[in-house]
Amino acid sequence: MVTNRTFTMLKPDAVEKGNIGAILDKISASGFKIIALKLTQMTTNDAKTFYAIHKERPFYGELVDYMTRGPIVAAILEKDNAVEDFRTLIGATNPADAAEGTIRKLFADSISENAVHGSDSNENAAIEGAFHFAGREIF
Ligand code: UDP
Ligand code: MG
């Protein structure tokens, strides 16, 4: 299994606020190499599938509405220890709890609209990357 890759989405709030460039710049400056990248929009079915692990949670419906309301930027990132290091770079799920300098501290508004996604394991990074990208789109 590839263990030096993770998957991210810049969520609709980040795109709406014009933060694509600033967030990608921070990701690059933090040592991650972008090996796949696209602006795309999730369908309701896409978002339900992507977040199926949360389907019993009270926020699931709102999460699906939020994630489908506009375009996202999907990317696969490469770096040693990518999954863990990227979770550190984005900060806690709730930006109020996120460390200074993290992407969520800098760019997120709330626990629901929190600017970025980061895979939580190598296994999920591979599943999530394959959900959004064909092999020929990964460099
Ligand atoms: N979320 C939410 N309310 C919550 C917890 C999570 O709306 O109380 C949303 C939020 O957008 C979060 C996503 O659901 O990023 C997935 O939740 P998870 O616990 O996996 O957080 P993450 O891995 O994104 O930090
Ligand atoms: Mg998660």
XYZ file of C-alpha atoms and ligand atoms in Angstrom:
165
model
C 0.000 0.000 0.000
C 1.185 3.520 -0.766
C 1.694 5.266 2.561
C 3.037 8.627 1.423
C -0.190 9.984 -0.078
C -3.270 11.685 1.269
C -6.446 13.085 -0.235
C -7.926 16.529 0.354
C -10.901 18.615 -0.682
C -11.091 22.389 -0.435
C -14.756 22.517 0.527
C -17.464 24.781 -0.985
C -17.024 27.517 1.661
C -13.306 27.795 0.877
C -14.008 28.047 -2.859
C -16.840 30.579 -2.339
C -14.559 32.785 -0.240
C -11.848 32.850 -2.909
C -9.367 30.906 -0.810
C -8.267 28.257 -3.335
C -4.942 29.926 -4.074
C -4.085 30.765 -0.481
C -4.839 27.244 0.769
C -2.982 25.497 -2.071
C -0.035 27.813 -1.429
C 0.016 26.830 2.251
C -0.208 23.139 1.337
C 2.724 23.472 -1.089
C 4.763 25.567 1.344
C 4.262 22.821 3.951
C 6.089 20.298 1.773
C 3.194 18.510 0.056
C 3.509 17.807 -3.667
C 0.235 18.038 -5.608
C 0.018 14.937 -7.819
C -3.665 15.264 -8.816
C -5.915 18.352 -8.854
C -9.382 19.319 -10.089
C -12.279 21.741 -9.604
C -15.434 19.624 -9.473
C -18.842 19.432 -7.807
C -20.134 16.461 -5.846
C -23.611 15.150 -6.556
C -25.890 14.306 -3.641
C -25.164 10.654 -4.261
C -21.399 11.335 -4.311
C -21.515 13.152 -0.968
C -23.744 10.511 0.648
C -21.313 7.818 -0.466
C -18.166 9.771 0.472
C -19.491 10.481 3.977
C -21.397 7.186 4.436
C -19.468 6.531 7.667
C -21.375 9.473 9.192
C -24.837 8.462 7.971
C -26.249 7.920 11.465
C -24.911 11.245 12.767
C -27.340 14.173 13.263
C -25.301 16.420 10.947
C -25.288 14.025 7.971
C -28.064 15.756 5.984
C -26.567 19.206 6.484
C -23.122 17.852 5.606
C -24.414 16.468 2.300
C -26.202 19.763 1.487
C -23.053 21.766 2.298
C -20.682 19.564 0.342
C -22.884 19.624 -2.785
C -23.854 23.311 -2.850
C -20.956 24.425 -5.038
C -17.642 23.376 -6.493
C -14.823 21.878 -4.484
C -11.143 21.415 -5.257
C -10.089 17.769 -4.986
C -6.405 16.879 -4.736
C -4.042 14.035 -4.001
C -0.939 15.056 -2.060
C 2.393 13.341 -1.635
C 4.794 13.719 1.288
C 6.485 11.422 3.795
C 3.907 10.624 6.501
C 1.299 12.448 4.388
C -1.900 11.447 6.212
C -0.751 12.374 9.702
C 1.185 15.478 8.657
C -1.782 16.789 6.656
C -4.178 16.274 9.564
C -1.736 18.335 11.660
C -1.617 21.038 8.977
C -5.425 21.347 8.763
C -6.062 21.347 12.523
C -9.031 20.207 14.605
C -12.459 19.610 13.029
C -13.806 22.598 14.970
C -11.773 25.681 13.994
C -12.363 27.054 17.501
C -10.151 24.194 18.739
C -7.644 24.313 15.859
C -4.046 25.296 16.583
C -2.689 28.670 15.466
C -1.452 28.650 11.882
C -3.509 25.622 10.821
C -5.645 25.827 7.698
C -8.888 25.494 9.639
C -7.812 28.169 12.138
C -6.979 30.513 9.266
C -9.805 29.771 6.810
C -12.717 27.927 8.504
C -15.862 29.426 10.011
C -17.421 26.619 12.028
C -17.298 22.910 12.879
C -19.557 22.215 9.893
C -18.100 24.684 7.364
C -14.471 23.947 8.048
C -12.754 24.712 4.727
C -10.886 21.450 4.102
C -11.069 17.676 4.237
C -8.111 15.450 5.036
C -8.093 11.647 4.925
C -7.835 9.960 8.321
C -5.877 6.826 7.300
C -3.746 5.458 4.474
C -6.570 3.112 3.540
C -9.123 5.941 3.322
C -6.648 8.144 1.442
C -6.455 5.493 -1.285
C -10.240 4.973 -1.361
C -10.987 8.718 -1.434
C -8.351 9.483 -4.076
C -9.753 6.753 -6.320
C -13.273 8.112 -5.740
C -12.311 11.410 -7.417
C -9.493 10.585 -9.839
C -8.838 8.162 -12.664
C -5.359 6.667 -12.822
C -4.377 8.867 -15.771
C -5.175 11.987 -13.703
C -2.652 11.073 -11.003
C 0.959 12.132 -11.688
N -19.169 17.874 10.844
C -20.269 18.620 11.251
N -20.616 18.618 12.576
C -19.931 17.895 13.510
C -18.829 17.136 13.098
C -18.473 17.136 11.759
O -20.911 19.275 10.429
O -20.302 17.926 14.692
C -18.788 17.879 9.411
C -17.522 18.686 9.160
O -17.632 19.297 7.868
C -16.459 17.607 9.181
C -17.189 16.453 8.491
O -18.518 16.540 9.005
O -15.288 18.003 8.507
C -16.625 15.091 8.762
O -16.539 14.894 10.176
P -15.251 14.227 10.822
O -15.592 13.930 12.244
O -14.787 13.094 9.965
O -14.200 15.426 10.827
P -12.855 15.645 9.983
O -12.244 14.279 9.738
O -13.249 16.356 8.703
O -11.994 16.511 10.863
Mg -13.057 12.558 9.012
